[in-house]
Coordinates of C-alpha atoms in Angstrom, one line a residue:
M1 CA 9.3 12.5 2.9
N2 CA 11.2 9.5 4.5
L3 CA 10.7 7.3 7.5
E4 CA 12.9 9.4 9.7
V5 CA 10.9 12.6 9.2
F6 CA 9.7 12.6 12.9
S7 CA 12.6 10.8 14.4
D8 CA 13.9 13.9 16.2
F9 CA 10.8 14.0 18.4
K10 CA 11.7 12.0 21.6
L11 CA 8.6 12.7 23.8
T12 CA 8.9 9.8 26.2
K13 CA 11.6 7.5 27.6
S14 CA 9.6 4.3 27.2
G15 CA 9.7 4.2 23.4
R16 CA 6.6 2.1 23.4
V17 CA 5.3 3.6 20.1
D18 CA 7.3 3.2 17.0
R19 CA 6.9 6.8 15.9
N20 CA 8.6 6.4 12.5
K21 CA 6.1 3.7 11.5
L22 CA 3.2 5.5 13.1
Y23 CA 3.7 8.8 11.3
Y24 CA 4.7 7.2 8.0
G25 CA 1.5 5.2 8.0
F26 CA -0.6 8.3 8.6
I27 CA 1.1 10.8 6.3
H28 CA 1.6 8.3 3.4
N29 CA -2.1 7.3 3.5
F30 CA -2.7 10.5 1.5
S31 CA -1.7 10.6 -2.2
S32 CA -1.4 14.3 -2.6
E33 CA 2.1 15.7 -1.9
H34 CA 0.6 19.0 -0.9
T35 CA -1.6 17.3 1.7
R36 CA 1.4 15.3 3.0
D37 CA 3.5 18.5 3.4
A38 CA 0.7 20.4 5.1
Y39 CA -0.1 17.6 7.6
T40 CA 3.6 17.1 8.3
R41 CA 4.0 20.8 9.2
D42 CA 0.9 20.8 11.4
L43 CA 2.0 17.7 13.3
R44 CA 5.5 19.0 13.8
K45 CA 4.0 22.2 15.2
F46 CA 1.8 20.2 17.7
L47 CA 4.5 17.8 18.7
G48 CA 6.9 20.7 19.3
F49 CA 4.3 22.2 21.5
L50 CA 4.0 19.0 23.5
Q51 CA 7.8 18.8 23.8
D52 CA 8.0 22.4 25.1
H53 CA 5.1 22.4 27.5
F54 CA 4.1 18.8 28.3
R55 CA 7.4 16.9 28.0
F56 CA 6.3 13.6 29.3
I57 CA 2.9 13.4 27.6
D58 CA 3.2 11.4 24.5
E59 CA 0.7 11.3 21.6
T60 CA -1.5 8.5 23.0
R61 CA -2.0 10.4 26.3
V62 CA -3.1 13.7 24.9
E63 CA -6.3 15.0 26.4
H64 CA -8.9 17.6 25.4
A65 CA -7.2 20.3 27.6
H66 CA -3.9 19.8 25.9
V67 CA -5.4 20.5 22.5
V68 CA -7.3 23.6 23.8
A69 CA -4.0 24.9 25.2
F70 CA -2.4 24.3 21.8
K71 CA -5.3 26.2 20.1
D72 CA -4.7 29.1 22.5
L73 CA -1.0 29.2 21.7
L74 CA -1.8 29.4 17.9
L75 CA -4.0 32.4 18.5
K76 CA -1.3 34.1 20.6
E77 CA 1.1 33.5 17.7
D78 CA -1.4 35.4 15.4
Y79 CA -2.6 32.3 13.4
S80 CA -5.8 33.2 11.6
P81 CA -9.0 31.5 12.6
R82 CA -9.0 29.7 9.2
S83 CA -5.4 28.4 9.8
V84 CA -6.3 27.3 13.4
N85 CA -9.3 25.4 12.0
R86 CA -7.1 23.7 9.4
I87 CA -4.5 22.6 11.9
L88 CA -7.2 21.3 14.2
A89 CA -8.6 19.3 11.3
T90 CA -5.2 17.8 10.8
L91 CA -5.1 16.7 14.5
W92 CA -8.6 15.4 14.4
S93 CA -7.7 13.2 11.4
F94 CA -4.5 12.0 13.1
Y95 CA -6.3 11.0 16.3
D96 CA -9.0 9.4 14.3
Y97 CA -6.2 7.3 12.8
L98 CA -4.9 6.4 16.3
M99 CA -8.3 5.3 17.2
D100 CA -8.4 3.0 14.2
L101 CA -5.2 1.5 15.4
D102 CA -6.7 1.0 18.9
L103 CA -3.9 3.2 20.4
I104 CA -6.5 5.5 22.1
E105 CA -10.2 5.2 23.0
K106 CA -11.5 8.6 22.2
N107 CA -10.4 11.5 20.0
P108 CA -9.2 14.5 22.2
V109 CA -9.9 16.9 19.4
A110 CA -13.5 16.0 18.9
R111 CA -14.9 18.6 21.3
V112 CA -12.5 21.4 20.7
K113 CA -14.6 24.2 19.2
R114 CA -13.5 25.6 15.9
F115 CA -14.2 29.0 14.4
S116 CA -17.3 29.6 12.3
I117 CA -16.0 30.9 9.0
P118 CA -18.2 31.6 6.0
K119 CA -17.1 29.6 3.0
E120 CA -15.7 31.9 0.3
V121 CA -14.3 31.1 -3.1
K122 CA -12.3 33.9 -4.6
T123 CA -12.0 32.4 -8.0
Q124 CA -13.3 34.8 -10.7
D125 CA -15.8 33.3 -13.1
L126 CA -16.9 34.2 -16.7
S127 CA -20.3 34.9 -18.1
D128 CA -22.0 32.6 -20.6
E129 CA -21.3 35.1 -23.4
E130 CA -17.6 35.3 -22.4
V131 CA -17.2 31.5 -22.5
V132 CA -18.7 31.5 -26.0
H133 CA -16.3 34.2 -27.2
L134 CA -13.3 32.6 -25.5
L135 CA -13.8 29.2 -27.2
A136 CA -14.5 30.9 -30.5
A137 CA -11.2 32.8 -30.3
I138 CA -9.1 29.6 -30.5
N139 CA -7.5 29.0 -33.8
T140 CA -8.0 25.3 -34.4
D141 CA -6.0 25.4 -37.7
L142 CA -3.0 25.1 -35.4
P143 CA -2.1 22.0 -33.5
S144 CA -1.9 24.0 -30.2
G145 CA -5.3 25.4 -31.0
K146 CA -6.7 21.9 -31.3
L147 CA -5.2 21.0 -27.9
H148 CA -6.4 24.2 -26.3
K149 CA -10.0 23.9 -27.7
A150 CA -10.3 20.3 -26.4
I151 CA -9.0 21.1 -22.9
L152 CA -11.0 24.3 -22.4
T153 CA -14.2 22.9 -23.8
L154 CA -13.8 19.9 -21.4
F155 CA -13.2 22.3 -18.5
F156 CA -16.2 24.4 -19.3
T157 CA -18.6 21.5 -19.8
T158 CA -17.6 19.3 -16.9
G159 CA -16.4 21.5 -14.1
M160 CA -13.5 19.2 -13.5
R161 CA -10.5 20.3 -11.4
H162 CA -7.2 20.9 -13.2
R163 CA -5.6 17.7 -12.0
E164 CA -8.6 15.7 -12.9
V165 CA -8.3 16.9 -16.5
S166 CA -4.5 17.1 -16.8
H167 CA -4.1 13.5 -15.5
L168 CA -6.7 11.9 -17.8
Q169 CA -5.4 8.8 -19.5
F170 CA -6.9 6.9 -22.4
K171 CA -8.1 4.3 -19.9
N172 CA -10.3 6.9 -18.4
L173 CA -12.4 7.1 -21.6
D174 CA -15.2 4.7 -22.0
E175 CA -18.6 4.3 -23.7
Q176 CA -21.9 3.8 -21.8
N177 CA -25.4 3.7 -23.3
G178 CA -24.1 5.3 -26.5
F179 CA -22.3 8.2 -24.7
T180 CA -18.6 8.8 -24.5
V181 CA -17.8 9.2 -20.8
V182 CA -14.8 10.1 -18.7
K183 CA -14.3 7.9 -15.6
Y184 CA -12.0 9.3 -12.9
F185 CA -11.5 9.8 -9.2
A186 CA -12.4 13.2 -7.9
K187 CA -11.0 14.8 -4.7
G188 CA -11.5 12.5 -1.8
H189 CA -11.2 9.4 -4.0
R190 CA -14.8 9.8 -5.1
E191 CA -15.4 7.8 -8.3
M192 CA -17.0 10.0 -11.1
I193 CA -18.5 9.0 -14.4
T194 CA -19.3 12.1 -16.6
P195 CA -20.7 12.0 -20.1
L196 CA -19.0 14.2 -22.6
N197 CA -21.0 17.2 -23.9
P198 CA -21.2 16.9 -27.7
K199 CA -19.1 20.0 -28.1
A200 CA -16.4 18.6 -25.8
E201 CA -16.5 15.3 -27.6
A202 CA -16.1 17.0 -31.0
A203 CA -13.2 19.1 -29.8
L204 CA -11.5 16.1 -28.2
S205 CA -12.0 14.0 -31.4
E206 CA -10.4 16.7 -33.5
Y207 CA -7.4 16.9 -31.2
L208 CA -6.9 13.2 -31.0
Q209 CA -7.1 12.8 -34.8
W210 CA -4.2 15.3 -35.0
A211 CA -2.3 13.6 -32.2
E212 CA -2.6 10.2 -34.0
S213 CA -1.4 11.7 -37.3
A214 CA 1.5 13.2 -35.4
G215 CA 2.6 9.8 -34.1
Y216 CA 1.5 10.2 -30.5
S217 CA 1.3 7.0 -28.5
M218 CA -2.2 6.2 -27.4
T219 CA -2.0 3.2 -25.1
Q220 CA -4.3 2.9 -22.1
D221 CA -1.7 4.4 -19.8
D222 CA -0.7 7.3 -22.0
Y223 CA -1.9 10.8 -21.0
I224 CA -4.5 12.3 -23.3
F225 CA -3.4 15.9 -23.2
R226 CA 0.3 16.5 -24.0
G227 CA 2.3 19.4 -25.4
T228 CA 2.1 19.7 -29.2
K229 CA 5.8 20.7 -29.6
N230 CA 7.0 17.4 -28.2
N231 CA 5.8 13.9 -27.6
V232 CA 6.6 13.6 -23.9
N233 CA 4.1 11.4 -22.1
R234 CA 3.4 13.5 -19.0
P235 CA 0.5 15.6 -17.8
L236 CA 0.3 19.3 -18.5
D237 CA 1.6 21.5 -15.7
P238 CA -1.1 23.7 -13.9
K239 CA 1.0 26.8 -14.9
T240 CA 0.5 25.7 -18.5
L241 CA -3.2 25.3 -18.1
N242 CA -3.5 28.8 -16.4
Y243 CA -1.4 30.3 -19.3
I244 CA -3.8 28.8 -21.9
I245 CA -7.0 30.2 -20.3
K246 CA -5.4 33.6 -19.5
R247 CA -4.2 33.9 -23.1
Y248 CA -7.7 33.6 -24.5
A249 CA -9.4 35.6 -21.8
K250 CA -7.0 38.5 -22.5
M251 CA -7.7 38.0 -26.2
I252 CA -11.4 38.7 -25.8
G253 CA -10.9 41.5 -23.3
V254 CA -11.7 39.7 -20.1
R255 CA -9.9 41.4 -17.2
G256 CA -9.1 40.2 -13.7
D257 CA -7.5 37.1 -12.3
I258 CA -8.7 34.3 -14.6
T259 CA -7.3 30.9 -13.8
I260 CA -8.2 27.4 -15.0
H261 CA -10.2 27.1 -11.8
S262 CA -12.4 29.9 -13.1
A263 CA -13.9 27.3 -15.5
R264 CA -15.2 25.2 -12.5
S265 CA -16.7 28.3 -10.9
T266 CA -18.3 29.2 -14.2
V267 CA -19.9 25.8 -14.7
I268 CA -21.4 25.9 -11.2
G269 CA -22.8 29.3 -11.8
M270 CA -24.2 28.3 -15.2
L271 CA -26.0 25.3 -13.9
L272 CA -27.5 27.1 -10.9
D273 CA -28.6 29.9 -13.2
K274 CA -30.4 27.3 -15.3
G275 CA -32.4 26.3 -12.2
H276 CA -30.7 23.0 -11.4
A277 CA -31.0 21.9 -7.8
L278 CA -28.0 22.7 -5.6
E279 CA -27.7 19.0 -4.6
R280 CA -27.5 17.9 -8.3
V281 CA -24.9 20.5 -9.1
A282 CA -22.8 19.5 -6.1
D283 CA -23.0 15.8 -7.2
F284 CA -22.0 16.7 -10.7
V285 CA -18.8 18.6 -9.8
G286 CA -17.9 16.2 -7.0
H287 CA -18.6 18.2 -3.9
R288 CA -19.5 16.3 -0.8
D289 CA -20.6 19.5 1.0
I290 CA -23.3 21.6 -0.9
S291 CA -22.3 24.7 1.0
M292 CA -19.0 24.6 -0.9
T293 CA -21.0 24.4 -4.2
K294 CA -23.0 27.4 -3.1
A295 CA -19.8 29.3 -2.2
Y296 CA -18.5 28.7 -5.8
N297 CA -21.6 30.4 -7.3
K298 CA -20.4 34.0 -8.1
R299 CA -23.6 35.0 -9.8
R300 CA -26.0 37.0 -7.7
Q301 CA -29.7 36.3 -7.9
K302 CA -31.4 38.5 -10.6
I303 CA -33.7 41.1 -9.2
H304 CA -36.7 39.9 -11.1
Q305 CA -36.2 36.4 -9.6
S306 CA -36.3 37.7 -6.0
L307 CA -38.7 35.7 -3.8
S308 CA -40.0 39.0 -2.3
L309 CA -41.9 39.5 -5.6
D310 CA -43.9 36.3 -5.0
L311 CA -45.3 37.6 -1.7

Protein backbone atom coordinates (compact mmCIF):
# COMPACT_ATOMS: atom_id res chain seq x y z
CA MET A 1 0.00 0.00 0.00
CA ASN A 2 1.32 3.45 -0.86
CA LEU A 3 0.83 6.90 0.62
CA GLU A 4 -1.95 7.77 -1.80
CA VAL A 5 -4.21 4.87 -0.82
CA PHE A 6 -6.81 7.19 0.75
CA SER A 7 -6.17 10.29 -1.39
CA ASP A 8 -9.48 9.89 -3.25
CA PHE A 9 -11.44 10.68 -0.09
CA LYS A 10 -12.05 14.46 -0.01
CA LEU A 11 -14.37 14.80 2.97
CA THR A 12 -13.85 18.48 3.76
CA LYS A 13 -12.82 21.62 1.95
CA SER A 14 -10.49 22.81 4.69
CA GLY A 15 -7.83 20.16 4.19
CA ARG A 16 -6.65 20.69 7.76
CA VAL A 17 -5.75 17.02 8.22
CA ASP A 18 -3.04 15.51 6.06
CA ARG A 19 -4.96 12.31 5.33
CA ASN A 20 -2.18 10.56 3.45
CA LYS A 21 0.14 10.94 6.42
CA LEU A 22 -2.62 10.16 8.91
CA TYR A 23 -3.71 6.88 7.35
CA TYR A 24 -0.22 5.82 6.43
CA GLY A 25 0.82 6.21 10.05
CA PHE A 26 -2.12 4.13 11.27
CA ILE A 27 -2.07 1.32 8.69
CA HIS A 28 1.70 0.87 8.59
CA ASN A 29 1.91 0.62 12.35
CA PHE A 30 0.85 -3.02 11.81
CA SER A 31 3.45 -5.46 10.49
CA SER A 32 1.01 -8.03 9.09
CA GLU A 33 0.00 -7.46 5.46
CA HIS A 34 -3.25 -9.30 6.17
CA THR A 35 -4.07 -6.85 8.99
CA ARG A 36 -3.13 -3.86 6.84
CA ASP A 37 -5.38 -5.02 4.01
CA ALA A 38 -8.31 -5.74 6.35
CA TYR A 39 -8.02 -2.39 8.13
CA THR A 40 -7.73 -0.57 4.79
CA ARG A 41 -10.96 -2.19 3.54
CA ASP A 42 -12.80 -1.39 6.77
CA LEU A 43 -11.72 2.25 6.80
CA ARG A 44 -12.57 2.71 3.14
CA LYS A 45 -16.04 1.35 3.88
CA PHE A 46 -16.54 3.80 6.75
CA LEU A 47 -15.12 6.80 4.92
CA GLY A 48 -17.30 6.02 1.92
CA PHE A 49 -20.29 5.95 4.28
CA LEU A 50 -19.36 9.39 5.65
CA GLN A 51 -18.94 10.77 2.15
CA ASP A 52 -22.36 9.47 1.08
CA HIS A 53 -24.37 10.42 4.17
CA PHE A 54 -22.44 13.09 6.13
CA ARG A 55 -20.47 14.85 3.45
CA PHE A 56 -19.04 17.65 5.56
CA ILE A 57 -18.25 15.60 8.66
CA ASP A 58 -14.57 14.70 8.64
CA GLU A 59 -12.93 11.96 10.70
CA THR A 60 -12.13 14.20 13.65
CA ARG A 61 -15.78 15.30 14.05
CA VAL A 62 -17.38 11.86 14.01
CA GLU A 63 -19.72 11.24 16.94
CA HIS A 64 -21.28 8.19 18.56
CA ALA A 65 -24.48 8.56 16.48
CA HIS A 66 -22.54 8.47 13.20
CA VAL A 67 -20.93 5.16 14.13
CA VAL A 68 -24.30 3.71 15.21
CA ALA A 69 -25.77 4.74 11.85
CA PHE A 70 -22.85 3.04 10.11
CA LYS A 71 -23.44 -0.11 12.16
CA ASP A 72 -27.12 -0.09 11.13
CA LEU A 73 -26.11 0.26 7.48
CA LEU A 74 -23.81 -2.77 7.73
CA LEU A 75 -26.66 -4.84 9.14
CA LYS A 76 -28.98 -3.71 6.33
CA GLU A 77 -26.32 -4.81 3.86
CA ASP A 78 -26.40 -8.29 5.46
CA TYR A 79 -23.02 -8.13 7.16
CA SER A 80 -22.85 -10.87 9.78
CA PRO A 81 -22.64 -9.89 13.48
CA ARG A 82 -19.09 -11.24 13.53
CA SER A 83 -18.10 -9.04 10.56
CA VAL A 84 -19.77 -5.99 12.12
CA ASN A 85 -17.81 -6.57 15.34
CA ARG A 86 -14.58 -6.83 13.37
CA ILE A 87 -15.19 -3.57 11.50
CA LEU A 88 -16.12 -1.77 14.73
CA ALA A 89 -12.89 -3.07 16.25
CA THR A 90 -10.99 -1.50 13.35
CA LEU A 91 -12.73 1.83 13.91
CA TRP A 92 -12.11 1.68 17.66
CA SER A 93 -8.41 1.12 17.01
CA PHE A 94 -8.31 3.97 14.47
CA TYR A 95 -9.99 6.47 16.80
CA ASP A 96 -7.79 5.37 19.67
CA TYR A 97 -4.91 6.28 17.36
CA LEU A 98 -6.45 9.73 16.72
CA MET A 99 -6.71 10.24 20.47
CA ASP A 100 -3.00 9.46 20.82
CA LEU A 101 -2.34 12.18 18.24
CA ASP A 102 -4.51 14.64 20.21
CA LEU A 103 -6.80 15.07 17.20
CA ILE A 104 -9.90 14.08 19.21
CA GLU A 105 -10.78 14.04 22.89
CA LYS A 106 -12.85 10.86 23.09
CA ASN A 107 -13.37 7.71 21.06
CA PRO A 108 -16.81 7.79 19.33
CA VAL A 109 -16.78 3.98 19.01
CA ALA A 110 -16.25 3.34 22.71
CA ARG A 111 -19.95 3.05 23.63
CA VAL A 112 -21.21 1.44 20.44
CA LYS A 113 -22.50 -1.96 21.51
CA ARG A 114 -21.14 -5.01 19.76
CA PHE A 115 -22.74 -8.38 19.33
CA SER A 116 -22.12 -11.12 21.86
CA ILE A 117 -20.65 -14.00 19.88
CA PRO A 118 -19.39 -17.19 21.52
CA LYS A 119 -15.78 -17.84 20.65
CA GLU A 120 -15.44 -20.84 18.37
CA VAL A 121 -12.38 -22.42 16.82
CA LYS A 122 -13.20 -24.80 13.98
CA THR A 123 -9.74 -26.29 13.76
CA GLN A 124 -9.76 -30.07 14.05
CA ASP A 125 -7.35 -31.56 16.57
CA LEU A 126 -5.74 -34.98 16.98
CA SER A 127 -5.74 -37.42 19.86
CA ASP A 128 -2.59 -38.20 21.84
CA GLU A 129 -2.38 -41.59 20.14
CA GLU A 130 -2.77 -40.09 16.67
CA VAL A 131 0.08 -37.65 17.34
CA VAL A 132 2.36 -40.55 18.36
CA HIS A 133 1.46 -42.52 15.22
CA LEU A 134 1.82 -39.46 12.98
CA LEU A 135 5.34 -38.67 14.16
CA ALA A 136 6.32 -42.35 13.97
CA ALA A 137 5.18 -42.49 10.33
CA ILE A 138 7.88 -40.05 9.23
CA ASN A 139 10.84 -41.67 7.47
CA THR A 140 13.85 -39.87 8.89
CA ASP A 141 16.23 -41.76 6.59
CA LEU A 142 15.24 -39.16 3.98
CA PRO A 143 16.37 -35.51 4.20
CA SER A 144 12.75 -34.37 3.81
CA GLY A 145 11.79 -36.72 6.64
CA LYS A 146 14.34 -35.12 8.93
CA LEU A 147 12.89 -31.70 8.13
CA HIS A 148 9.30 -32.87 8.58
CA LYS A 149 10.04 -34.60 11.88
CA ALA A 150 11.76 -31.49 13.27
CA ILE A 151 8.95 -29.17 12.21
CA LEU A 152 6.02 -31.32 13.32
CA THR A 153 7.62 -32.27 16.63
CA LEU A 154 8.19 -28.58 17.32
CA PHE A 155 4.57 -27.76 16.48
CA PHE A 156 3.21 -30.57 18.64
CA THR A 157 5.34 -29.68 21.66
CA THR A 158 5.11 -25.88 21.67
CA GLY A 159 1.71 -24.96 20.24
CA MET A 160 3.38 -22.24 18.18
CA ARG A 161 1.57 -20.64 15.25
CA HIS A 162 2.68 -21.49 11.72
CA ARG A 163 4.40 -18.14 11.13
CA GLU A 164 6.18 -18.32 14.47
CA VAL A 165 7.79 -21.61 13.44
CA SER A 166 8.34 -20.97 9.74
CA HIS A 167 10.07 -17.63 10.45
CA LEU A 168 12.42 -18.94 13.13
CA GLN A 169 16.01 -17.91 12.49
CA PHE A 170 19.17 -19.18 14.15
CA LYS A 171 19.26 -16.05 16.28
CA ASN A 172 16.00 -17.25 17.87
CA LEU A 173 17.78 -20.25 19.40
CA ASP A 174 19.42 -19.76 22.77
CA GLU A 175 20.43 -21.64 25.90
CA GLN A 176 19.14 -20.78 29.36
CA ASN A 177 19.75 -22.72 32.58
CA GLY A 178 20.91 -25.72 30.62
CA PHE A 179 17.86 -25.77 28.31
CA THR A 180 17.73 -25.00 24.61
CA VAL A 181 15.03 -22.38 24.13
CA VAL A 182 13.35 -20.58 21.24
CA LYS A 183 12.88 -16.84 21.69
CA TYR A 184 10.32 -15.22 19.42
CA PHE A 185 7.52 -12.68 19.28
CA ALA A 186 4.02 -14.12 19.32
CA LYS A 187 0.93 -12.44 17.92
CA GLY A 188 0.55 -8.96 19.37
CA HIS A 189 4.35 -8.54 19.69
CA ARG A 190 4.39 -10.58 22.89
CA GLU A 191 7.90 -11.85 23.64
CA MET A 192 8.00 -15.61 24.24
CA ILE A 193 10.75 -17.86 25.58
CA THR A 194 9.90 -21.55 25.21
CA PRO A 195 12.20 -24.42 26.26
CA LEU A 196 12.44 -27.20 23.71
CA ASN A 197 10.96 -30.55 24.65
CA PRO A 198 13.74 -33.21 24.52
CA LYS A 199 11.97 -34.91 21.59
CA ALA A 200 11.83 -31.63 19.69
CA GLU A 201 15.45 -30.87 20.50
CA ALA A 202 16.57 -34.30 19.26
CA ALA A 203 14.56 -34.00 16.01
CA LEU A 204 15.88 -30.47 15.42
CA SER A 205 19.46 -31.59 16.07
CA GLU A 206 19.17 -34.43 13.54
CA TYR A 207 17.78 -32.08 10.90
CA LEU A 208 20.46 -29.44 11.52
CA GLN A 209 23.24 -32.04 11.30
CA TRP A 210 21.95 -33.00 7.87
CA ALA A 211 21.56 -29.33 6.82
CA GLU A 212 25.14 -28.56 7.86
CA SER A 213 26.47 -31.57 5.93
CA ALA A 214 24.46 -30.42 2.90
CA GLY A 215 26.17 -27.02 3.01
CA TYR A 216 23.26 -24.95 4.30
CA SER A 217 24.26 -21.53 5.59
CA MET A 218 23.62 -21.15 9.31
CA THR A 219 24.30 -17.52 10.15
CA GLN A 220 22.19 -15.76 12.77
CA ASP A 221 19.86 -14.30 10.14
CA ASP A 222 19.33 -17.54 8.21
CA TYR A 223 15.98 -19.30 8.49
CA ILE A 224 16.18 -22.61 10.30
CA PHE A 225 13.61 -24.52 8.26
CA ARG A 226 14.15 -24.54 4.51
CA GLY A 227 13.30 -26.87 1.65
CA THR A 228 15.59 -29.89 1.31
CA LYS A 229 15.61 -29.80 -2.50
CA ASN A 230 17.20 -26.36 -2.66
CA ASN A 231 19.18 -24.03 -0.47
CA VAL A 232 17.01 -20.93 -0.73
CA ASN A 233 17.07 -18.87 2.45
CA ARG A 234 13.37 -18.13 2.87
CA PRO A 235 10.67 -19.36 5.27
CA LEU A 236 8.45 -22.27 4.32
CA ASP A 237 5.08 -21.32 2.88
CA PRO A 238 1.95 -22.10 4.97
CA LYS A 239 0.69 -24.26 2.10
CA THR A 240 3.84 -26.36 2.40
CA LEU A 241 3.32 -26.77 6.15
CA ASN A 242 -0.29 -27.82 5.60
CA TYR A 243 0.79 -30.29 2.93
CA ILE A 244 3.31 -31.86 5.32
CA ILE A 245 0.86 -32.50 8.15
CA LYS A 246 -1.95 -33.60 5.81
CA ARG A 247 0.38 -36.11 4.19
CA TYR A 248 1.15 -37.91 7.42
CA ALA A 249 -2.37 -37.60 8.79
CA LYS A 250 -3.65 -39.33 5.68
CA MET A 251 -0.90 -41.93 6.00
CA ILE A 252 -2.11 -43.00 9.45
CA GLY A 253 -5.77 -42.86 8.48
CA VAL A 254 -6.84 -39.60 10.13
CA ARG A 255 -9.73 -38.10 8.21
CA GLY A 256 -11.08 -34.56 8.23
CA ASP A 257 -9.66 -31.13 7.65
CA ILE A 258 -6.24 -31.40 9.29
CA THR A 259 -4.06 -28.28 8.96
CA ILE A 260 -0.87 -27.15 10.65
CA HIS A 261 -3.08 -25.17 13.05
CA SER A 262 -4.46 -28.52 14.24
CA ALA A 263 -1.19 -28.98 16.13
CA ARG A 264 -1.86 -25.85 18.18
CA SER A 265 -5.37 -26.99 19.04
CA THR A 266 -4.01 -30.43 19.93
CA VAL A 267 -1.38 -29.02 22.30
CA ILE A 268 -3.98 -26.95 24.13
CA GLY A 269 -6.26 -29.96 24.49
CA MET A 270 -3.42 -32.19 25.70
CA LEU A 271 -2.32 -29.73 28.39
CA LEU A 272 -5.85 -29.12 29.66
CA ASP A 273 -6.47 -32.87 29.71
CA LYS A 274 -3.42 -33.25 31.92
CA GLY A 275 -4.97 -30.88 34.43
CA HIS A 276 -2.92 -27.75 33.80
CA ALA A 277 -4.66 -24.51 34.72
CA LEU A 278 -6.30 -22.61 31.90
CA GLU A 279 -4.28 -19.49 32.73
CA ARG A 280 -0.96 -21.38 32.49
CA VAL A 281 -1.93 -22.94 29.16
CA ALA A 282 -3.00 -19.54 27.80
CA ASP A 283 0.34 -18.06 28.83
CA PHE A 284 2.24 -20.99 27.27
CA VAL A 285 0.63 -20.61 23.84
CA GLY A 286 0.64 -16.79 23.88
CA HIS A 287 -3.07 -16.08 24.38
CA ARG A 288 -3.93 -12.83 26.13
CA ASP A 289 -7.56 -13.89 26.50
CA ILE A 290 -8.11 -17.21 28.30
CA SER A 291 -11.53 -17.56 26.69
CA MET A 292 -9.74 -18.06 23.38
CA THR A 293 -7.66 -20.85 24.93
CA LYS A 294 -10.85 -22.46 26.17
CA ALA A 295 -12.39 -22.19 22.69
CA TYR A 296 -9.41 -24.04 21.23
CA ASN A 297 -9.97 -27.05 23.48
CA LYS A 298 -11.84 -29.56 21.32
CA ARG A 299 -11.84 -32.32 23.90
CA ARG A 300 -15.01 -32.69 25.90
CA GLN A 301 -14.82 -33.41 29.60
CA LYS A 302 -14.79 -37.10 30.32
CA ILE A 303 -17.95 -38.45 31.97
CA HIS A 304 -16.09 -39.84 34.96
CA GLN A 305 -14.62 -36.37 35.59
CA SER A 306 -17.96 -34.58 35.77
CA LEU A 307 -18.33 -32.35 38.81
CA SER A 308 -21.83 -33.76 39.35
CA LEU A 309 -20.23 -36.96 40.62
CA ASP A 310 -18.60 -35.02 43.47
CA LEU A 311 -21.95 -33.81 44.83
